[in-house]
mmCIF file of C-alpha atoms and ligand atoms in Angstrom:
data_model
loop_
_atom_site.group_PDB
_atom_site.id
_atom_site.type_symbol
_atom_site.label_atom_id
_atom_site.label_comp_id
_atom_site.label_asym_id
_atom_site.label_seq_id
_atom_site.Cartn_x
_atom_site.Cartn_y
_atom_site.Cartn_z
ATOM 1 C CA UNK A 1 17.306 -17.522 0.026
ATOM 2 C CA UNK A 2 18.085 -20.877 -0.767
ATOM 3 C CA UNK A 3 14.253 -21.604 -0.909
ATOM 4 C CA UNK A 4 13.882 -18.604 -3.424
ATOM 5 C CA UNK A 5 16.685 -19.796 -5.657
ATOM 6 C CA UNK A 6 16.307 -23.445 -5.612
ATOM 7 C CA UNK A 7 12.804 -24.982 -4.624
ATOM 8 C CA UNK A 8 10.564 -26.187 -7.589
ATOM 9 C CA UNK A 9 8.467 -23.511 -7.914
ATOM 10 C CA UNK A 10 5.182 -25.703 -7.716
ATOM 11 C CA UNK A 11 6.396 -26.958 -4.458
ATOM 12 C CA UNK A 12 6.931 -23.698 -2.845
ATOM 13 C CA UNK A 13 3.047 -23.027 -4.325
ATOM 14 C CA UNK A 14 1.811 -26.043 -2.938
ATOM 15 C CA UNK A 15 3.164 -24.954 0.629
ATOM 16 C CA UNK A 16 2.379 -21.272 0.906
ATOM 17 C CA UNK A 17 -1.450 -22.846 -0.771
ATOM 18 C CA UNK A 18 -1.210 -24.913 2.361
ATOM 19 C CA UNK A 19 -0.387 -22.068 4.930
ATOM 20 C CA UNK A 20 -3.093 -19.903 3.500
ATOM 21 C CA UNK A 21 -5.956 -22.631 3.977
ATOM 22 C CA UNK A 22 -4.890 -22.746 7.555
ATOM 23 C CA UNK A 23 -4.537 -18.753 7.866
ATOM 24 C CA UNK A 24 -7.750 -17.680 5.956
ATOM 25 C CA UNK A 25 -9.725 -20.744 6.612
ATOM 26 C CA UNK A 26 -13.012 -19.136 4.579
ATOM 27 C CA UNK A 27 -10.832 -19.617 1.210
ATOM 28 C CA UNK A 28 -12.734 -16.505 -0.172
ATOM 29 C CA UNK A 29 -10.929 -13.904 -2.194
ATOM 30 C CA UNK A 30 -11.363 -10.352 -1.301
ATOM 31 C CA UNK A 31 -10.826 -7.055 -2.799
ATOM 32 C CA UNK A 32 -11.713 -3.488 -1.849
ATOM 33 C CA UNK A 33 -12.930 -0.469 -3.289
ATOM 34 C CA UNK A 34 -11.028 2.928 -2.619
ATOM 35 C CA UNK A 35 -9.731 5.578 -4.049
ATOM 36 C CA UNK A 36 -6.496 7.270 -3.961
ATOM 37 C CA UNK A 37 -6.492 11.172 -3.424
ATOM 38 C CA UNK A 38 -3.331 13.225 -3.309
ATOM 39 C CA UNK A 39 -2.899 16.125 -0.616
ATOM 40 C CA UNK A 40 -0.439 17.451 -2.561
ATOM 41 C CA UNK A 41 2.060 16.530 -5.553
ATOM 42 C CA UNK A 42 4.974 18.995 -3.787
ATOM 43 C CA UNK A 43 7.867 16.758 -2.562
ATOM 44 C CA UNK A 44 11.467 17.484 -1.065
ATOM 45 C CA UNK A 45 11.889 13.795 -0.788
ATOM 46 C CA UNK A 46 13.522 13.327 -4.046
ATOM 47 C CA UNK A 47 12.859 9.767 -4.545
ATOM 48 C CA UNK A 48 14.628 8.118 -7.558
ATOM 49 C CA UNK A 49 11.577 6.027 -8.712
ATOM 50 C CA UNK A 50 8.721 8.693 -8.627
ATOM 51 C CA UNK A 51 7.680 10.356 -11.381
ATOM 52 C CA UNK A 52 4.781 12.033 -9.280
ATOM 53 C CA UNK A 53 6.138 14.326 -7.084
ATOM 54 C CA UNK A 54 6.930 18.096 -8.503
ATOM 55 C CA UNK A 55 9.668 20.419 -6.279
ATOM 56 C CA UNK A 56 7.917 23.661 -4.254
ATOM 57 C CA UNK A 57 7.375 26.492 -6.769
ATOM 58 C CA UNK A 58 6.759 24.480 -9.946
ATOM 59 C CA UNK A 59 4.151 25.176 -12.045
ATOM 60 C CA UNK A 60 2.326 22.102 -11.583
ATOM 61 C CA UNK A 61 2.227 21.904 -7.888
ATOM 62 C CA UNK A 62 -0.503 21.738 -6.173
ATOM 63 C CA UNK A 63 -2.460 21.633 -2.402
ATOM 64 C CA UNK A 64 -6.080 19.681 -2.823
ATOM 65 C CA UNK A 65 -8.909 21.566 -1.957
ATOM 66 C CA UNK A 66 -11.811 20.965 -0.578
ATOM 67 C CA UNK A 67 -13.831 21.004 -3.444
ATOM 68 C CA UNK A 68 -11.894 18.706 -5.258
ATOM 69 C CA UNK A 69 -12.129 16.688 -1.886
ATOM 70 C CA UNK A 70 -16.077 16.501 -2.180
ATOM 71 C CA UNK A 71 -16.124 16.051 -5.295
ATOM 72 C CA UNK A 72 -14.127 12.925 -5.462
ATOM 73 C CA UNK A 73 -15.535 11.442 -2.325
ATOM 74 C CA UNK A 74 -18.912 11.896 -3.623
ATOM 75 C CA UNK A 75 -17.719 9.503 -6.951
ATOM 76 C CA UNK A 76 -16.059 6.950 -4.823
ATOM 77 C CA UNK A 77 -19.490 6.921 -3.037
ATOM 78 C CA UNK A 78 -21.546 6.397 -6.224
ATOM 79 C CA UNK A 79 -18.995 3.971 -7.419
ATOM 80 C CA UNK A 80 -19.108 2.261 -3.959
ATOM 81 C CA UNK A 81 -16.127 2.707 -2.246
ATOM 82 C CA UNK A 82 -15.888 3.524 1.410
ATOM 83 C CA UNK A 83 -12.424 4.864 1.565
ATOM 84 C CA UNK A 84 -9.643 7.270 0.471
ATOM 85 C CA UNK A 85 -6.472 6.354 0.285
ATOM 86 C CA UNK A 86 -4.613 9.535 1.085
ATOM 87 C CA UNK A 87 -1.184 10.288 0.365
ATOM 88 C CA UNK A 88 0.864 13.150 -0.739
ATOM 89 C CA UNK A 89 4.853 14.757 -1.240
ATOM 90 C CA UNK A 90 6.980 15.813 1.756
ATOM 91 C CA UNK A 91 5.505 19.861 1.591
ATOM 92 C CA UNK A 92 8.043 21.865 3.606
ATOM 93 C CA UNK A 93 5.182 23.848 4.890
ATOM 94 C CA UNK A 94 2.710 21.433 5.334
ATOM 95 C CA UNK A 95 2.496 20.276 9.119
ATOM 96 C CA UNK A 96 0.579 18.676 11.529
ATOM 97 C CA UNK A 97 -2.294 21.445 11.778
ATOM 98 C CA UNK A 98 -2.775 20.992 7.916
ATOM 99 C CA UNK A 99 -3.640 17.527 8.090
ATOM 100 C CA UNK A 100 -5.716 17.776 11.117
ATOM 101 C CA UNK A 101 -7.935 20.039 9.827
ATOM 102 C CA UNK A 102 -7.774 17.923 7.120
ATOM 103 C CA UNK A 103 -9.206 15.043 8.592
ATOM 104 C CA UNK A 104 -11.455 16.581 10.685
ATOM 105 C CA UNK A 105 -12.935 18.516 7.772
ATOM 106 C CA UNK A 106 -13.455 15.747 5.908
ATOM 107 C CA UNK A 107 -15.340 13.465 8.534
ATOM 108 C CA UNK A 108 -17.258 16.403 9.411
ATOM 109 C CA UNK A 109 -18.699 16.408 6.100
ATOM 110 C CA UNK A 110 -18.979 12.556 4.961
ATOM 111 C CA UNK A 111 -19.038 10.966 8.409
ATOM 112 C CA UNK A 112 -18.557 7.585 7.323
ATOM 113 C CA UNK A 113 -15.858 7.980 5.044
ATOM 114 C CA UNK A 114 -12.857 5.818 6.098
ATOM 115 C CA UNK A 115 -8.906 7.684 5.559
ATOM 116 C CA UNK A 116 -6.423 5.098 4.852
ATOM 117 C CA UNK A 117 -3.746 7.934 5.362
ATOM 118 C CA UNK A 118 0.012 9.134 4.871
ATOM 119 C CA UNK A 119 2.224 6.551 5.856
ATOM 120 C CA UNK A 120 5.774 6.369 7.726
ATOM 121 C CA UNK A 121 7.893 8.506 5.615
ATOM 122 C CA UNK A 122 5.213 11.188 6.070
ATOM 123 C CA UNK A 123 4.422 10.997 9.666
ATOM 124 C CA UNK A 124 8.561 11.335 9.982
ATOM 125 C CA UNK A 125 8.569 14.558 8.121
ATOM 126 C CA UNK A 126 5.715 15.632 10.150
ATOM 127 C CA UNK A 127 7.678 14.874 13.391
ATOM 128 C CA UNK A 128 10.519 16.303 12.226
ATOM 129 C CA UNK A 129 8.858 19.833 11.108
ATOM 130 C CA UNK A 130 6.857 19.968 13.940
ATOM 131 C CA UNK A 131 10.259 19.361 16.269
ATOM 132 C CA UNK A 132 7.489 16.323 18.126
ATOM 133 C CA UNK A 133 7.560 12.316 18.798
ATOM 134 C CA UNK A 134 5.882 10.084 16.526
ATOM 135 C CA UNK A 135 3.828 9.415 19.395
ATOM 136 C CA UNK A 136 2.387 12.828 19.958
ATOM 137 C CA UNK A 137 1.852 13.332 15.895
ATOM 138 C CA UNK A 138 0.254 9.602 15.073
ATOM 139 C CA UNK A 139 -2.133 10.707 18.728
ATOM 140 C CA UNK A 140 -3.250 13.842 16.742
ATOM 141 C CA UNK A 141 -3.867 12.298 13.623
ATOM 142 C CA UNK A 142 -5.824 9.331 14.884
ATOM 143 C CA UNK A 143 -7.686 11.681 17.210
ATOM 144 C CA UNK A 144 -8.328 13.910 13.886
ATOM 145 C CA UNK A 145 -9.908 10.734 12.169
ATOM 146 C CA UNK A 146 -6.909 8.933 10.775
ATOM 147 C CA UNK A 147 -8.256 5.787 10.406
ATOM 148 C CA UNK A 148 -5.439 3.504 9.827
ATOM 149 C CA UNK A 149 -1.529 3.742 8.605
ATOM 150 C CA UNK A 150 -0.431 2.702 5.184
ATOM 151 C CA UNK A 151 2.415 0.743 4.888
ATOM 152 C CA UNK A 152 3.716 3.267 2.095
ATOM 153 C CA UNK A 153 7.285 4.124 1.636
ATOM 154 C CA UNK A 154 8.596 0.934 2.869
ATOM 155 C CA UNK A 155 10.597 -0.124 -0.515
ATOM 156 C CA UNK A 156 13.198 -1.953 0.981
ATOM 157 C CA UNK A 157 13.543 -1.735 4.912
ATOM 158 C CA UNK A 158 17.542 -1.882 4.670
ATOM 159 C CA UNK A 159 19.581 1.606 4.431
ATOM 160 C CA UNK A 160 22.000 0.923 2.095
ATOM 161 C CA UNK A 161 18.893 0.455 -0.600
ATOM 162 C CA UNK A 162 17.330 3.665 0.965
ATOM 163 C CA UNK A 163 20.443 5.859 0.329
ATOM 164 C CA UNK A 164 20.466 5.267 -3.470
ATOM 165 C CA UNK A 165 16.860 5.108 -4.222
ATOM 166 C CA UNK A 166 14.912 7.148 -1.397
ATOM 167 C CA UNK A 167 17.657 9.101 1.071
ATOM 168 C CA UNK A 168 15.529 12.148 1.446
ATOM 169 C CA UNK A 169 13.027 9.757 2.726
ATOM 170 C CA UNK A 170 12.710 8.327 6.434
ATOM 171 C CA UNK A 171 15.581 5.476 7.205
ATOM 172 C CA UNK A 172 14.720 1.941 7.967
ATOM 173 C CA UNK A 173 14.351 2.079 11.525
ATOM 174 C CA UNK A 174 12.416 5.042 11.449
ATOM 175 C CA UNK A 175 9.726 3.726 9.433
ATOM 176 C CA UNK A 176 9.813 0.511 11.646
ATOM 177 C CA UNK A 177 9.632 2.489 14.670
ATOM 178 C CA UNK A 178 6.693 4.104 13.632
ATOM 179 C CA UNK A 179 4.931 1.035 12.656
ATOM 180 C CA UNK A 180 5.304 -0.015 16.422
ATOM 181 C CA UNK A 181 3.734 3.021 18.010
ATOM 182 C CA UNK A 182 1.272 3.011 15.583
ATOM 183 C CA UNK A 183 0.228 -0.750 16.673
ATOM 184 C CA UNK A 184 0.966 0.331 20.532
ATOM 185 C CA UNK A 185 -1.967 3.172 19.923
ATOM 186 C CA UNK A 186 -4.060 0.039 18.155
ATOM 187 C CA UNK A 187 -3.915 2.083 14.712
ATOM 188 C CA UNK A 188 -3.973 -0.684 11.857
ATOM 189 C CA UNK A 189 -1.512 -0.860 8.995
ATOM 190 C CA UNK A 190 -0.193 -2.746 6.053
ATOM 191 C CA UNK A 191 3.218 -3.617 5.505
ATOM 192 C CA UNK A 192 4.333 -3.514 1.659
ATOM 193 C CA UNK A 193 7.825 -4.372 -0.138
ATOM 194 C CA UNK A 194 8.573 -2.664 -3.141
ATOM 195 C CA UNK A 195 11.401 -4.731 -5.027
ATOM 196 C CA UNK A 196 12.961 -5.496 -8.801
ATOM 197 C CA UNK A 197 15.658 -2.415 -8.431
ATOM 198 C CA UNK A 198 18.742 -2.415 -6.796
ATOM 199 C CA UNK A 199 18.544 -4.861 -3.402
ATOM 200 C CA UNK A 200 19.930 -8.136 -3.256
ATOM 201 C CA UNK A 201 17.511 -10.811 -2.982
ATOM 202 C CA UNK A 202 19.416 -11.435 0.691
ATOM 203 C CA UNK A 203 18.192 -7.588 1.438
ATOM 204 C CA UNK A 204 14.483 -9.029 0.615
ATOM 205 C CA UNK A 205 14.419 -11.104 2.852
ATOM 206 C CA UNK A 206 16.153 -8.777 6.026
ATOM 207 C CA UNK A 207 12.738 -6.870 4.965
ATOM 208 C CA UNK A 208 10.424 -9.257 5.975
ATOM 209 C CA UNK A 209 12.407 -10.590 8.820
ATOM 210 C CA UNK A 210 12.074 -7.061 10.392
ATOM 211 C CA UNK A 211 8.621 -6.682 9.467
ATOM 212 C CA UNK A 212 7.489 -10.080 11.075
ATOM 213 C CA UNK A 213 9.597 -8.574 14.190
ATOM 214 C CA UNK A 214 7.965 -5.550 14.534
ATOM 215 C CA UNK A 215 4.442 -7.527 14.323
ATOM 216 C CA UNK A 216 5.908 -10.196 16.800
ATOM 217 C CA UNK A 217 6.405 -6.782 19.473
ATOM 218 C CA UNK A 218 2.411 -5.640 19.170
ATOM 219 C CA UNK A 219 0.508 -5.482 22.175
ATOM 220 C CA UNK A 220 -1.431 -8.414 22.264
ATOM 221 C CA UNK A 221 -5.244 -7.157 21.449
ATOM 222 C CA UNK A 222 -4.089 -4.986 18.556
ATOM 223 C CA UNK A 223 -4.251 -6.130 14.915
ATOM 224 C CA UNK A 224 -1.255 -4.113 14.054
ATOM 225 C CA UNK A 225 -0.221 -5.149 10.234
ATOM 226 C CA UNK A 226 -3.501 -6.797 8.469
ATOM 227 C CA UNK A 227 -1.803 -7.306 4.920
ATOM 228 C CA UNK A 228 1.419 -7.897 3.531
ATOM 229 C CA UNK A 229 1.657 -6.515 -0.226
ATOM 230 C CA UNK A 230 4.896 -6.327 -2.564
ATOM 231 C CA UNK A 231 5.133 -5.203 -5.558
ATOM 232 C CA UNK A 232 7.962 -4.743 -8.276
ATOM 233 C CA UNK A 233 9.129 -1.420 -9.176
ATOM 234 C CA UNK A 234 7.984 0.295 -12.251
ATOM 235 C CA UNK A 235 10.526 1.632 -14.249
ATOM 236 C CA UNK A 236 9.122 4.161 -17.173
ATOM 237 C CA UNK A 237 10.759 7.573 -17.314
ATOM 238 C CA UNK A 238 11.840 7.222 -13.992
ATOM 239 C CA UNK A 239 15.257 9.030 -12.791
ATOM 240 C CA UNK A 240 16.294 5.140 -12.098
ATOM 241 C CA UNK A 241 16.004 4.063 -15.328
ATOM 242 C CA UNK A 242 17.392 6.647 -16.671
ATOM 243 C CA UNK A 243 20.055 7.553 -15.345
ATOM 244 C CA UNK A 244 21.645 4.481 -13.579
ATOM 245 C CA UNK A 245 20.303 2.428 -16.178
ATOM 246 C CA UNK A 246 18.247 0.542 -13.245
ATOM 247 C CA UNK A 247 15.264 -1.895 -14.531
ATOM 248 C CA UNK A 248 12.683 -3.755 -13.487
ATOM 249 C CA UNK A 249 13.025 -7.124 -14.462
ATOM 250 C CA UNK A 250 11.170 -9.174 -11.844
ATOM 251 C CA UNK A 251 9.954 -12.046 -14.213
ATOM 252 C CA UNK A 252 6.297 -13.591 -13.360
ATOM 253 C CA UNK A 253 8.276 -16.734 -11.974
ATOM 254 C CA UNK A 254 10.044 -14.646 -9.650
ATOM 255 C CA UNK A 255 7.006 -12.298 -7.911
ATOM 256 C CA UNK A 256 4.800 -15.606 -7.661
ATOM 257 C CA UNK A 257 8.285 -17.095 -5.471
ATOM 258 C CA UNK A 258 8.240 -13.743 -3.497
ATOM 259 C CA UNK A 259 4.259 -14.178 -2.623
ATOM 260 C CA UNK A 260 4.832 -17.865 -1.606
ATOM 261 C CA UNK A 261 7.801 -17.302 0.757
ATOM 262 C CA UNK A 262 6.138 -14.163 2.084
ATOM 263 C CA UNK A 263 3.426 -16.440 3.227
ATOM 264 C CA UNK A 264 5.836 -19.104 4.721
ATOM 265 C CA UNK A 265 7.837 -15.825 6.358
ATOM 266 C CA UNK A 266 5.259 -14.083 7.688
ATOM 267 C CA UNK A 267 3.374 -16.317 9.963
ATOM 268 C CA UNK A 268 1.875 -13.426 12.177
ATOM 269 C CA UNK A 269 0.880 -11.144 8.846
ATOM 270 C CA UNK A 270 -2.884 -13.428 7.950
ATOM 271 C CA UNK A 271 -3.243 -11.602 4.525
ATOM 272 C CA UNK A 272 -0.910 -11.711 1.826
ATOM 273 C CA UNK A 273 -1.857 -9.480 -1.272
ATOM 274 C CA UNK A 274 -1.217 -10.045 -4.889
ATOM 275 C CA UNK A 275 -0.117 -6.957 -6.670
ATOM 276 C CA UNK A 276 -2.119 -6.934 -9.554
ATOM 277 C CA UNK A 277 -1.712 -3.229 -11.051
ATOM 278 C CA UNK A 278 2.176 -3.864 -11.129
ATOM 279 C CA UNK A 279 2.533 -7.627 -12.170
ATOM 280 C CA UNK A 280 -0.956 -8.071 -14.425
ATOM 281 C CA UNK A 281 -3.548 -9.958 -14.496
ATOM 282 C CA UNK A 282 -2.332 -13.860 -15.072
ATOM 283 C CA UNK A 283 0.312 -13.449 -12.323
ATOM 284 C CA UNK A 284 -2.253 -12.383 -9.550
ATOM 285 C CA UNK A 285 -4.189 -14.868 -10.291
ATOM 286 C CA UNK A 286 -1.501 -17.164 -10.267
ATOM 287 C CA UNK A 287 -0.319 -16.250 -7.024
ATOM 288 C CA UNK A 288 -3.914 -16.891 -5.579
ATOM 289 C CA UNK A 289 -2.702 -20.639 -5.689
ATOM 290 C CA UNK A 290 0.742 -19.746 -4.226
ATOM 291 C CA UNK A 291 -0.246 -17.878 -1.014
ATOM 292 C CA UNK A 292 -2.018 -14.609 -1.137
ATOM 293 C CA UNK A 293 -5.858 -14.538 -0.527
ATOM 294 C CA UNK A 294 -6.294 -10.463 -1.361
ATOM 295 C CA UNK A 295 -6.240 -9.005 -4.308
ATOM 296 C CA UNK A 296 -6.185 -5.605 -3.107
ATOM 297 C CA UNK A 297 -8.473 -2.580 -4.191
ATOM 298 C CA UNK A 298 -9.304 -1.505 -7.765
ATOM 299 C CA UNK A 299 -7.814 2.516 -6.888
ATOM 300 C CA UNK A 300 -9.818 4.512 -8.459
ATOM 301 C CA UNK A 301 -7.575 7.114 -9.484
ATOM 302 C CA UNK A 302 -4.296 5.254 -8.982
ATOM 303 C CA UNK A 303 -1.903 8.125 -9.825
ATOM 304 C CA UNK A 304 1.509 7.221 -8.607
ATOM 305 C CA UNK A 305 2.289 3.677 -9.417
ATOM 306 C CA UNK A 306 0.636 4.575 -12.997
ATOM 307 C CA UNK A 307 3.037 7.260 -13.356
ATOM 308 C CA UNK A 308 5.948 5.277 -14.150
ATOM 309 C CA UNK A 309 4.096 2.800 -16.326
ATOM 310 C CA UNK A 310 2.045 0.484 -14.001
ATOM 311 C CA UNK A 311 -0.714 -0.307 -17.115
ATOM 312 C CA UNK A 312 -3.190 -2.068 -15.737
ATOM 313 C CA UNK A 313 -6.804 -1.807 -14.244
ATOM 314 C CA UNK A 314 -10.364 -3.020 -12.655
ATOM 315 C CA UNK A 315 -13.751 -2.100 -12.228
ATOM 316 C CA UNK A 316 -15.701 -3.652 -9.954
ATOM 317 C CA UNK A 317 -17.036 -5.928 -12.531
ATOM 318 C CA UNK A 318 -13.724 -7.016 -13.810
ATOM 319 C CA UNK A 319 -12.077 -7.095 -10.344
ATOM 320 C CA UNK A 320 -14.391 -10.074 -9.599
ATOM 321 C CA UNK A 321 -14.379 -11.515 -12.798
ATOM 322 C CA UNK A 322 -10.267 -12.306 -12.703
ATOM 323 C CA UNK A 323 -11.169 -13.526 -9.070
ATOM 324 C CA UNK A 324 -13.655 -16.234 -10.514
ATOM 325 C CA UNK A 325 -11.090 -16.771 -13.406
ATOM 326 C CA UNK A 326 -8.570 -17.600 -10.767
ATOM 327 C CA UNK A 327 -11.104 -19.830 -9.260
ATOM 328 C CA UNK A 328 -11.991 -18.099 -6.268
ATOM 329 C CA UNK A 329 -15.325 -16.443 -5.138
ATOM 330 C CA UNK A 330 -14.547 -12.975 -4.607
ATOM 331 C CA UNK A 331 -15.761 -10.997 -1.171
ATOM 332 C CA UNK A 332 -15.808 -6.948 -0.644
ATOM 333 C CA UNK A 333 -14.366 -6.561 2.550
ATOM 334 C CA UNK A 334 -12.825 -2.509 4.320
ATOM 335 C CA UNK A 335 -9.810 -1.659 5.283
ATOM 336 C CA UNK A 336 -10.138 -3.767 7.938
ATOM 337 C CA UNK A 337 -10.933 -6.685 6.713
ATOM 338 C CA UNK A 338 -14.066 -7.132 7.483
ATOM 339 C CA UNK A 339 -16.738 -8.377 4.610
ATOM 340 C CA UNK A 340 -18.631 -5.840 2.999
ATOM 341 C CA UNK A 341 -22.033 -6.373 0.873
ATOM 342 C CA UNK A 342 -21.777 -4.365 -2.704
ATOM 343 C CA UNK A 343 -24.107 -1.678 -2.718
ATOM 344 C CA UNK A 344 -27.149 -2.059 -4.606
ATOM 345 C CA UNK A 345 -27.172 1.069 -6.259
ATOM 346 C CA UNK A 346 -23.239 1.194 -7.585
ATOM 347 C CA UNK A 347 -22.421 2.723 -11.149
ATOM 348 C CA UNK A 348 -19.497 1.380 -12.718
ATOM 349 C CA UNK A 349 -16.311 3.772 -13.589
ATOM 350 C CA UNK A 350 -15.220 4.832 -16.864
ATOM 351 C CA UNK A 351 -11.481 4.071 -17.223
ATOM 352 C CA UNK A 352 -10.314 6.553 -19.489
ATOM 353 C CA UNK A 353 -6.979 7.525 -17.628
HETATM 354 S S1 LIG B 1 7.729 8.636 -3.577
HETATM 355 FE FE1 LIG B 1 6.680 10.039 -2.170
HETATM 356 S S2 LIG B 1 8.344 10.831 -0.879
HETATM 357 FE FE2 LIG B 1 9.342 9.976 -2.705
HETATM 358 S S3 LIG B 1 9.529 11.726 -4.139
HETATM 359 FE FE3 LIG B 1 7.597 10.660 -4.613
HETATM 360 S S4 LIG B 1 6.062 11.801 -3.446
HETATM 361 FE FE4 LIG B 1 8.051 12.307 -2.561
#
C-alpha cells in the first residue's frame, strides 16, 4: 500500500521493467487471437456491474446453438484464432450434462479447437445444482474437452466487496478453492482482478496476496495460473452507476501502479497482462515498460466488457501495430503460452460492433 500511494511512479516502472526481464527473459510481446462465445445470456447471479445477463423468461434470453456454434468457430478460423473463450449466465437449468455435451460436441466437430471455458463462479453453480464436488464437476468437464479455466468472476477476492457488487455469485474462498483443484487436476488458468468500484486499495492487495497463495499450494509439475490480468470496472448503464452512484475512476497513473506492483507481488504468476479493451491504447502500452509482457487477445466478439462501455478494439493488424508502437516485437502465442506462427491465409475482421 504504501508502495502504491507513495513511490515515484517511474521508480516503481523501472522495478516491475526489471522483474519482467528476469521473468520473460525473450522480452517479446505476445497477444492471442480468440473469440468470446456466450452459452447463454440467462443469469440468476444478479451481478451489479453486468449489463449482459437477462433473468429466465425474458424475451431476449437465449441458449447458443449449434449452428451459431459452427458458424462462429468457422470465422475465428478464417480470422485465425484457435480458441473460444466460452462463458455464459448462471441458467437454473443448465447443468453439468449441458456443458458436456457441449464440449464434446464441439471437439467432435472442429478437433483442434481449444475451449478457454466457464470459470469459478460457474463451475460453483454447477456443483451446487448438480448437489457434486468441484472435483467431480472440473473431472467431467476436462474429460469433456475443457481445455483450461478462466480466471473470470474473480472481481475482488474479499467478501465484503462480493456482497455489494456480486452476492449471487460464488464467495471468495469458493472461487479460490476451485482454482486449487483445478491446478491439482493440472487444468491451466488465469487469475484476473477487476477493480475501480467499491474496494479499498488495502482489499487490492488481500487479492493478490491470496492469489499468489493459492499458486504457492500447486503441485509442483503443474502450471496452474499462466497470467495475471486486471482490469478497471466499466461503469455505463450499469445498476452500479446508477443506482449507488458508483464510478470508475481508475486514472491511467493509477492502473499502470496496479500492473507494476502486480509484477513485484506476484513472483510465481510469469505473465502479467495489460488490459487494453478497458484502459486504451496509450496506457497498455505504457504498462509494457512497467511490468506486463501480454497484451492479451483481440476478442473477437467481446460482448460483456463492451456492454457497459469498454470502447475499444484490435485486429490483428492493429494489435501488433500498438505492440511495435510500444516498442516491442509482438509474438502470437495459445492459451498456453506457447508461440504461435500467424496463419498464412488469415482475413482480417470487420469491426462494425
Ligand atoms: S457477471 Fe456473469 S454471473 Fe454476474 S450477472 Fe453477469 S452473467 Fe451473471
Amino acid at each position: 500500500m504504501y508502495l502504491f500511494q507513495e513511490a515515484p511512479l517511474a521508480e516503481l516502472m523501472y522495478l516491475a521493467d526489471d522483474l519482467r526481464r528476469k521473468q520473460v527473459p525473450h522480452g517479446k510481446v505476445t497477444w492471442q487471437i480468440d473469440r468470446n462465445v456466450n452459452t447463454t445470456n440467462v443469469c440468476i447471479a444478479n451481478c451489479k456491474f453486468c449489463n449482459f445477463y437477462r433473468i429466465p423468461g425474458h424475451s431476449e434470453a437465449y441458449i447458443t446453438d449449434i449452428d451459431t456454434y459452427k458458424r462462429k468457430i468457422e470465422e475465428t478460423f478464417r480470422w485465425g484464432g484457435d480458441q473460444l473463450l466460452l462463458q455464459g449466465g448462471h441458467h437454473p437449468e443448465l447443468g453439468l450434462q449441458f456443458y458436456t455435451d457441449l464440449f464434446r460436441k464441439l471437439k467432435e466437430l472442429y478437433p483442434t479447437i481449444k475451449l478457454h471455458a466457464l470459470g469459478p463462479p460457474e463451475v460453483a453453480h454447477i456443483t451446487k445444482l448438480e448437489k457434486s464436488t468441484h472435483r467431480e464437476v472440473l473431472t467431467e468437464l476436462k474429460k469433456a474437452g475443457m481445455d483450461s479455466l478462466p480466471g473470470a468472476g474473480a472481481e475482488i477476492l474479499i467478501d465484503r466487496v462480493r456482497r455489494l457488487i456480486s452476492k449471487g455469485k460464488c464467495g471468495a474462498q469458493e472461487w479460490l478453492d476451485i482454482m486449487h483443484e483445478a491446478h491439482k487436476l493440472d487444468i491451466t488458468t488465469s487469475a484476473t482482478m477487476m477493480f475501480g468500484h467499491v474496494e479499498t486499495i488495502r482489499e487490492r492487495f488481500e487479492h493478490l496476496v491470496k492469489l499468489r497463495e493459492v499458486q504457492s499450494r500447486k503441485p509442483e509439475n503443474a502450471k496452474g495460473f499462466l497470467a495475471f490480468i486486471p482490469w478497471t470496472f466499466q461503469d455505463a448503464d450499469t445498476l452500479l452507476a446508477r443506482i449507488r452512484g458508483v464510478h470508475n475512476l481508475t486514472t491511467p497513473d493509477e492502473y499502470i501502479r496496479m500492473i507494476a506492483i502486480s509484477r513485484i507481488m506476484l513472483p510465481n504468476i510469469k505473465n502479467i497482462q495489460a488490459s487494453w479493451l478497458t484502459v486504451g491504447k496509450q496506457t497498455a502500452q505504457v504498462c509494457l515498460h512497467a511490468g506486463a509482457n501480454d497484451f492479451g487477445s483481440i476478442m473477437l466478439e467481446e460482448n460483456v466488457v463492451s456492454a457497459a462501455g469498454a470502447p475499444h478494439r484490435f485486429t490483428y493488424k492493429s494489435i501488433q501495430q500498438a505492440i511495435k508502437e510500444g516498442g516491442f516485437e509482438p509474438q502470437l502465442r495459445n492459451q498456453q503460452y506457447e508461440w504461435r506462427k500467424l496463419p498464412e491465409m488469415i482475413e482480417e475482421q470487420v469491426i462494425d460492433y
